[in-house]
Amino acid sequence: MDHTEVEILTARDVPLGGPRAMTVRRTLPQRARTLIGAWCFADHYGPDRVAESGGMDVAPHPHTGLQTVSWLFSGEIEHRDSLGTHASVRPGEINLMTGGHGISHTEVSTPDTTVLHGVQLWVALPDAHRHAPRDFQHHAPRPFRVDGAEVRVFLGTLAGATSPVRTFTPLLGAEVVIDAGAAVALDVDPDFEHGLLVDDGDVHLDGTPVRPADLGYTAPGRTTLLLRNTSDRPARTVLLGGTPFEEEIVMWWNFIGRSHQDIVEAREAWERASDRFGSVDGYPGDRLPAPALPNAVITPRKNPARR
Ligand code: MN
């Protein structure tokens, strides 16, 4: 693809499951694109009135080979994991959980939450670190102004601000709220590819409209991204980026591995409640059973070759 083009990744609705299933809008992975940098999963949800959607109530479940990033615009989620972490996920604060070799956790919106709105993202771990010990990091970035926008950098570096949250590959994650009718030019790392997820507003990325819930992708090679908001109210976006992740990965359920056998082993360890994933305290219900494996061998995914 020409590096001047912006590729639009359209969201699809996915029910999260459960009795009053909350629905999320998923832009990664999809057929056209598996990863942006090491970002391999992007769910966008809300604003949902919890009284109608049921909110978030995810029973104990495992992860391996990845990190989860929770970033909220409104509402609050209670996080518990097998590291012993008991944390609140609040708007404007990143919670990054490293699954590494294995972790389990629960996510439940708090009783005081009336509207739930945010993103849930995953980061694939590179082969050298995919069995890293489980870990949890929290950070509340200080919001700051650039010409035309308010910015919160939760991972990596943008507009002179750097997040202290550690990652295993070069990554960017930032909330950029563009002023009504404003344009903002952001200097970016030309080694990075980027994805601009639009939450709300009439947003153009380098001249291409990106509708709410969609993601505009740009290939490496750019030094500046131009974000424009043509609406008469602020437009909220989340900018993701990273150096292209060249390894093939196998994604199934909550696991990332490199082979079908990795997935079989992780699933089997969860089903027999192995120490690999530990256990989570304080959840009033059963753990989530793993779904049945598909009959076919799970094949690796990789980004399509550059056109
Ligand atoms: Mn999870």
CSV table of C-alpha atoms and ligand atoms in Angstrom, one decimal:
chain,number,residue,atom,x,y,z
A,1,MET,CA,0.0,0.0,0.0
A,2,ASP,CA,1.1,3.5,-0.7
A,3,HIS,CA,2.3,5.1,2.5
A,4,THR,CA,0.1,8.1,1.8
A,5,GLU,CA,-3.1,6.0,2.0
A,6,VAL,CA,-5.2,5.5,5.1
A,7,GLU,CA,-6.8,2.1,5.3
A,8,ILE,CA,-10.1,1.9,7.1
A,9,LEU,CA,-10.8,-1.0,9.4
A,10,THR,CA,-14.5,-1.3,10.1
A,11,ALA,CA,-15.7,-2.5,13.5
A,12,ARG,CA,-17.9,-5.5,13.9
A,13,ASP,CA,-20.3,-6.1,16.8
A,14,VAL,CA,-19.3,-9.0,19.1
A,15,PRO,CA,-21.3,-10.1,22.2
A,16,LEU,CA,-19.0,-10.6,25.1
A,17,GLY,CA,-21.2,-13.4,26.4
A,18,GLY,CA,-23.1,-13.9,29.7
A,19,PRO,CA,-26.8,-13.7,30.5
A,20,ARG,CA,-27.2,-10.0,29.5
A,21,ALA,CA,-24.4,-9.9,27.0
A,22,MET,CA,-22.7,-6.6,26.6
A,23,THR,CA,-21.7,-6.0,23.0
A,24,VAL,CA,-18.4,-4.6,21.9
A,25,ARG,CA,-17.1,-3.2,18.6
A,26,ARG,CA,-14.0,-5.1,17.5
A,27,THR,CA,-11.6,-3.6,14.9
A,28,LEU,CA,-8.6,-6.0,15.6
A,29,PRO,CA,-8.0,-8.7,14.6
A,30,GLN,CA,-9.8,-8.9,11.3
A,31,ARG,CA,-9.2,-10.5,7.9
A,32,ALA,CA,-7.5,-7.5,6.5
A,33,ARG,CA,-5.2,-6.9,9.5
A,34,THR,CA,-4.1,-9.0,12.4
A,35,LEU,CA,-1.8,-6.5,14.2
A,36,ILE,CA,-0.8,-2.9,14.4
A,37,GLY,CA,2.6,-3.0,16.0
A,38,ALA,CA,2.1,-5.6,18.7
A,39,TRP,CA,-1.5,-4.4,19.2
A,40,CYS,CA,-3.5,-7.5,18.3
A,41,PHE,CA,-6.9,-7.0,19.8
A,42,ALA,CA,-9.1,-3.8,20.0
A,43,ASP,CA,-12.5,-3.8,21.5
A,44,HIS,CA,-14.4,-0.5,21.9
A,45,TYR,CA,-17.6,-0.3,23.9
A,46,GLY,CA,-20.2,2.1,25.1
A,47,PRO,CA,-21.3,4.5,26.2
A,48,ASP,CA,-23.6,1.9,27.5
A,49,ARG,CA,-26.2,2.4,30.3
A,50,VAL,CA,-25.3,-0.4,32.6
A,51,ALA,CA,-28.9,-0.8,33.7
A,52,GLU,CA,-29.7,-1.9,30.1
A,53,SER,CA,-26.5,-3.6,29.0
A,54,GLY,CA,-25.8,-5.4,32.2
A,55,GLY,CA,-22.4,-3.9,32.4
A,56,MET,CA,-19.2,-5.9,32.6
A,57,ASP,CA,-19.1,-9.2,34.5
A,58,VAL,CA,-16.3,-11.4,33.3
A,59,ALA,CA,-15.7,-14.5,35.5
A,60,PRO,CA,-12.2,-15.9,36.2
A,61,HIS,CA,-10.5,-16.6,32.9
A,62,PRO,CA,-6.9,-17.2,31.8
A,63,HIS,CA,-4.4,-15.4,29.5
A,64,THR,CA,-1.1,-16.4,28.1
A,65,GLY,CA,1.4,-14.8,25.7
A,66,LEU,CA,-0.2,-11.3,25.8
A,67,GLN,CA,-0.8,-8.2,27.8
A,68,THR,CA,-4.2,-6.6,28.4
A,69,VAL,CA,-4.7,-2.9,28.4
A,70,SER,CA,-7.8,-1.4,30.0
A,71,TRP,CA,-8.6,2.3,29.2
A,72,LEU,CA,-11.9,3.8,30.2
A,73,PHE,CA,-13.7,7.1,29.2
A,74,SER,CA,-16.4,6.6,31.9
A,75,GLY,CA,-17.4,4.1,34.5
A,76,GLU,CA,-15.3,2.0,36.8
A,77,ILE,CA,-14.2,-1.7,36.7
A,78,GLU,CA,-12.9,-3.8,39.5
A,79,HIS,CA,-9.9,-5.9,38.5
A,80,ARG,CA,-8.7,-8.9,40.4
A,81,ASP,CA,-6.0,-11.3,39.2
A,82,SER,CA,-3.9,-14.3,40.3
A,83,LEU,CA,-0.9,-12.1,41.1
A,84,GLY,CA,-3.1,-10.9,44.0
A,85,THR,CA,-3.8,-7.6,42.4
A,86,HIS,CA,-7.1,-5.9,43.4
A,87,ALA,CA,-7.3,-2.6,41.4
A,88,SER,CA,-9.8,-0.1,40.2
A,89,VAL,CA,-9.8,0.7,36.5
A,90,ARG,CA,-10.8,4.4,36.3
A,91,PRO,CA,-11.2,6.8,33.3
A,92,GLY,CA,-7.8,8.2,32.2
A,93,GLU,CA,-5.8,5.6,34.0
A,94,ILE,CA,-4.0,2.6,32.3
A,95,ASN,CA,-4.1,-0.8,33.8
A,96,LEU,CA,-1.6,-3.1,31.9
A,97,MET,CA,-1.7,-6.7,32.9
A,98,THR,CA,1.1,-9.1,31.6
A,99,GLY,CA,-0.2,-12.6,31.2
A,100,GLY,CA,3.2,-13.9,30.1
A,101,HIS,CA,3.4,-17.6,30.9
A,102,GLY,CA,0.0,-17.5,32.6
A,103,ILE,CA,-2.4,-15.4,34.6
A,104,SER,CA,-6.1,-15.4,35.4
A,105,HIS,CA,-8.4,-12.4,36.2
A,106,THR,CA,-11.9,-11.1,36.7
A,107,GLU,CA,-13.3,-7.8,35.5
A,108,VAL,CA,-16.6,-6.5,37.0
A,109,SER,CA,-18.1,-3.0,36.6
A,110,THR,CA,-18.7,-1.5,40.0
A,111,PRO,CA,-22.2,-1.0,41.4
A,112,ASP,CA,-21.8,2.8,41.3
A,113,THR,CA,-21.2,2.7,37.5
A,114,THR,CA,-24.1,4.0,35.5
A,115,VAL,CA,-22.4,4.4,32.1
A,116,LEU,CA,-19.6,2.2,30.9
A,117,HIS,CA,-17.4,3.5,28.0
A,118,GLY,CA,-13.9,2.6,27.0
A,119,VAL,CA,-11.5,0.3,25.2
A,120,GLN,CA,-10.0,-3.1,25.9
A,121,LEU,CA,-6.8,-3.8,24.1
A,122,TRP,CA,-4.3,-6.7,23.8
A,123,VAL,CA,-0.6,-6.6,23.1
A,124,ALA,CA,1.1,-9.7,21.7
A,125,LEU,CA,4.3,-10.6,23.5
A,126,PRO,CA,7.4,-11.3,21.4
A,127,ASP,CA,8.7,-14.9,21.4
A,128,ALA,CA,11.6,-14.0,23.7
A,129,HIS,CA,9.2,-12.7,26.4
A,130,ARG,CA,6.0,-14.6,25.9
A,131,HIS,CA,6.6,-16.7,29.0
A,132,ALA,CA,7.5,-13.7,31.1
A,133,PRO,CA,6.2,-13.7,34.7
A,134,ARG,CA,2.8,-12.3,35.3
A,135,ASP,CA,2.8,-8.6,36.1
A,136,PHE,CA,0.5,-5.6,36.7
A,137,GLN,CA,1.2,-1.9,36.1
A,138,HIS,CA,-1.0,1.1,36.7
A,139,HIS,CA,-0.4,4.7,35.6
A,140,ALA,CA,-2.5,7.9,35.5
A,141,PRO,CA,-0.9,10.0,32.8
A,142,ARG,CA,-1.1,13.8,33.3
A,143,PRO,CA,-3.3,15.3,30.5
A,144,PHE,CA,-1.6,18.1,28.6
A,145,ARG,CA,-2.5,20.5,25.8
A,146,VAL,CA,-1.0,20.6,22.3
A,147,ASP,CA,-2.3,23.0,19.7
A,148,GLY,CA,-5.9,21.8,18.9
A,149,ALA,CA,-6.1,18.9,21.3
A,150,GLU,CA,-5.8,17.4,24.8
A,151,VAL,CA,-3.5,14.4,25.0
A,152,ARG,CA,-3.0,11.6,27.5
A,153,VAL,CA,-0.1,9.2,26.7
A,154,PHE,CA,-0.6,5.9,28.4
A,155,LEU,CA,2.1,3.9,26.5
A,156,GLY,CA,5.2,5.1,24.7
A,157,THR,CA,6.0,8.7,23.7
A,158,LEU,CA,3.9,11.3,21.9
A,159,ALA,CA,4.2,15.1,21.8
A,160,GLY,CA,7.1,15.1,24.2
A,161,ALA,CA,5.4,13.0,26.9
A,162,THR,CA,6.5,9.5,27.8
A,163,SER,CA,4.6,6.9,29.8
A,164,PRO,CA,6.7,5.0,32.4
A,165,VAL,CA,4.7,1.8,31.7
A,166,ARG,CA,7.1,-0.9,30.5
A,167,THR,CA,6.4,-2.8,27.3
A,168,PHE,CA,8.4,-5.6,25.5
A,169,THR,CA,8.2,-4.0,22.0
A,170,PRO,CA,8.1,-0.3,20.9
A,171,LEU,CA,4.5,0.8,21.3
A,172,LEU,CA,2.3,3.9,21.4
A,173,GLY,CA,-1.0,4.3,23.1
A,174,ALA,CA,-2.6,7.8,23.7
A,175,GLU,CA,-6.0,9.4,24.0
A,176,VAL,CA,-6.3,12.4,21.9
A,177,VAL,CA,-9.4,14.6,22.3
A,178,ILE,CA,-9.5,17.1,19.4
A,179,ASP,CA,-11.1,20.5,20.0
A,180,ALA,CA,-14.3,21.4,18.1
A,181,GLY,CA,-13.4,22.4,14.5
A,182,ALA,CA,-9.7,21.9,15.2
A,183,ALA,CA,-6.8,20.2,13.4
A,184,VAL,CA,-3.8,18.8,15.3
A,185,ALA,CA,-0.5,17.7,13.7
A,186,LEU,CA,1.3,15.0,15.7
A,187,ASP,CA,4.9,14.1,15.1
A,188,VAL,CA,5.3,10.4,15.1
A,189,ASP,CA,8.1,7.8,14.8
A,190,PRO,CA,8.5,6.9,11.1
A,191,ASP,CA,9.4,3.3,12.1
A,192,PHE,CA,5.9,2.9,13.6
A,193,GLU,CA,2.6,1.9,11.9
A,194,HIS,CA,-0.4,3.6,13.5
A,195,GLY,CA,-4.1,3.0,14.1
A,196,LEU,CA,-6.5,5.8,15.0
A,197,LEU,CA,-9.6,4.5,16.7
A,198,VAL,CA,-12.4,7.1,16.6
A,199,ASP,CA,-14.7,7.1,19.6
A,200,ASP,CA,-16.8,10.1,18.7
A,201,GLY,CA,-16.9,13.0,16.3
A,202,ASP,CA,-16.3,13.8,12.6
A,203,VAL,CA,-12.7,12.9,12.4
A,204,HIS,CA,-10.3,12.9,9.4
A,205,LEU,CA,-6.9,11.3,9.5
A,206,ASP,CA,-4.6,12.8,6.9
A,207,GLY,CA,-7.7,13.8,4.9
A,208,THR,CA,-9.5,10.5,5.1
A,209,PRO,CA,-12.7,10.3,7.1
A,210,VAL,CA,-12.7,7.7,9.9
A,211,ARG,CA,-16.2,7.1,11.3
A,212,PRO,CA,-16.9,6.5,15.0
A,213,ALA,CA,-15.9,2.9,16.0
A,214,ASP,CA,-13.7,2.5,12.9
A,215,LEU,CA,-10.0,2.5,12.9
A,216,GLY,CA,-7.8,4.3,10.4
A,217,TYR,CA,-4.5,2.6,9.7
A,218,THR,CA,-1.3,4.1,8.4
A,219,ALA,CA,1.8,2.2,7.3
A,220,PRO,CA,5.3,3.1,8.6
A,221,GLY,CA,7.1,6.0,6.9
A,222,ARG,CA,5.1,8.9,8.1
A,223,THR,CA,6.7,11.6,10.3
A,224,THR,CA,3.4,13.4,11.0
A,225,LEU,CA,-0.2,12.5,11.4
A,226,LEU,CA,-2.8,15.2,10.8
A,227,LEU,CA,-6.0,14.7,12.8
A,228,ARG,CA,-9.0,17.0,12.0
A,229,ASN,CA,-12.3,17.3,13.8
A,230,THR,CA,-14.9,18.9,11.6
A,231,SER,CA,-17.7,18.7,14.2
A,232,ASP,CA,-18.7,21.5,16.6
A,233,ARG,CA,-17.9,19.5,19.7
A,234,PRO,CA,-14.7,17.8,20.9
A,235,ALA,CA,-13.8,14.5,19.2
A,236,ARG,CA,-12.3,11.7,21.2
A,237,THR,CA,-9.8,9.3,19.6
A,238,VAL,CA,-7.3,6.7,20.7
A,239,LEU,CA,-4.0,6.5,18.8
A,240,LEU,CA,-2.2,3.2,18.7
A,241,GLY,CA,1.2,2.5,17.2
A,242,GLY,CA,4.2,0.3,17.1
A,243,THR,CA,6.9,-1.2,15.0
A,244,PRO,CA,5.5,-3.9,12.8
A,245,PHE,CA,5.3,-7.2,14.7
A,246,GLU,CA,6.8,-9.7,12.2
A,247,GLU,CA,6.3,-13.0,14.1
A,248,GLU,CA,3.4,-15.3,13.2
A,249,ILE,CA,1.0,-15.8,16.1
A,250,VAL,CA,-1.7,-18.3,16.9
A,251,MET,CA,-4.7,-16.6,18.7
A,252,TRP,CA,-7.4,-18.7,20.2
A,253,TRP,CA,-9.9,-17.7,23.0
A,254,ASN,CA,-7.7,-15.9,25.6
A,255,PHE,CA,-4.4,-17.4,24.5
A,256,ILE,CA,-1.6,-16.4,22.2
A,257,GLY,CA,1.0,-18.9,21.2
A,258,ARG,CA,3.1,-19.8,18.2
A,259,SER,CA,1.5,-23.2,17.4
A,260,HIS,CA,-1.6,-25.2,17.7
A,261,GLN,CA,0.2,-27.3,20.4
A,262,ASP,CA,0.8,-24.2,22.5
A,263,ILE,CA,-3.0,-23.6,22.5
A,264,VAL,CA,-3.8,-27.2,23.3
A,265,GLU,CA,-1.4,-27.1,26.3
A,266,ALA,CA,-2.7,-23.8,27.6
A,267,ARG,CA,-6.3,-24.9,27.3
A,268,GLU,CA,-5.5,-28.2,29.1
A,269,ALA,CA,-3.7,-26.4,31.9
A,270,TRP,CA,-6.7,-24.1,32.5
A,271,GLU,CA,-9.2,-27.0,32.4
A,272,ARG,CA,-7.3,-28.9,35.1
A,273,ALA,CA,-6.8,-25.7,37.2
A,274,SER,CA,-3.0,-25.9,36.9
A,275,ASP,CA,-0.8,-23.4,38.9
A,276,ARG,CA,0.2,-22.0,35.5
A,277,PHE,CA,-2.7,-19.6,35.7
A,278,GLY,CA,-3.1,-19.3,39.5
A,279,SER,CA,-6.4,-18.5,41.1
A,280,VAL,CA,-8.4,-15.3,41.6
A,281,ASP,CA,-10.0,-14.5,45.0
A,282,GLY,CA,-13.2,-12.6,45.6
A,283,TYR,CA,-15.3,-13.5,42.6
A,284,PRO,CA,-18.8,-14.8,43.6
A,285,GLY,CA,-19.1,-17.4,40.9
A,286,ASP,CA,-17.5,-20.1,38.8
A,287,ARG,CA,-14.5,-19.7,36.6
A,288,LEU,CA,-15.1,-19.6,32.8
A,289,PRO,CA,-14.6,-23.0,31.2
A,290,ALA,CA,-12.6,-23.0,28.0
A,291,PRO,CA,-14.6,-23.6,24.8
A,292,ALA,CA,-14.1,-26.8,22.9
A,293,LEU,CA,-11.1,-26.8,20.5
A,294,PRO,CA,-11.9,-26.6,16.8
A,295,ASN,CA,-11.6,-29.8,14.9
A,296,ALA,CA,-9.1,-28.3,12.5
A,297,VAL,CA,-5.5,-27.3,13.4
A,298,ILE,CA,-5.5,-23.6,14.4
A,299,THR,CA,-3.4,-21.8,11.8
A,300,PRO,CA,-1.0,-18.9,12.5
A,301,ARG,CA,-1.9,-15.4,11.6
A,302,LYS,CA,0.3,-12.8,10.1
A,303,ASN,CA,-0.4,-9.4,8.6
A,304,PRO,CA,-1.0,-9.5,4.9
A,305,ALA,CA,2.1,-8.6,2.9
A,306,ARG,CA,2.5,-4.9,2.0
A,307,ARG,CA,0.8,-4.1,-1.2
B,1,MN,MN,-9.2,-10.9,30.2
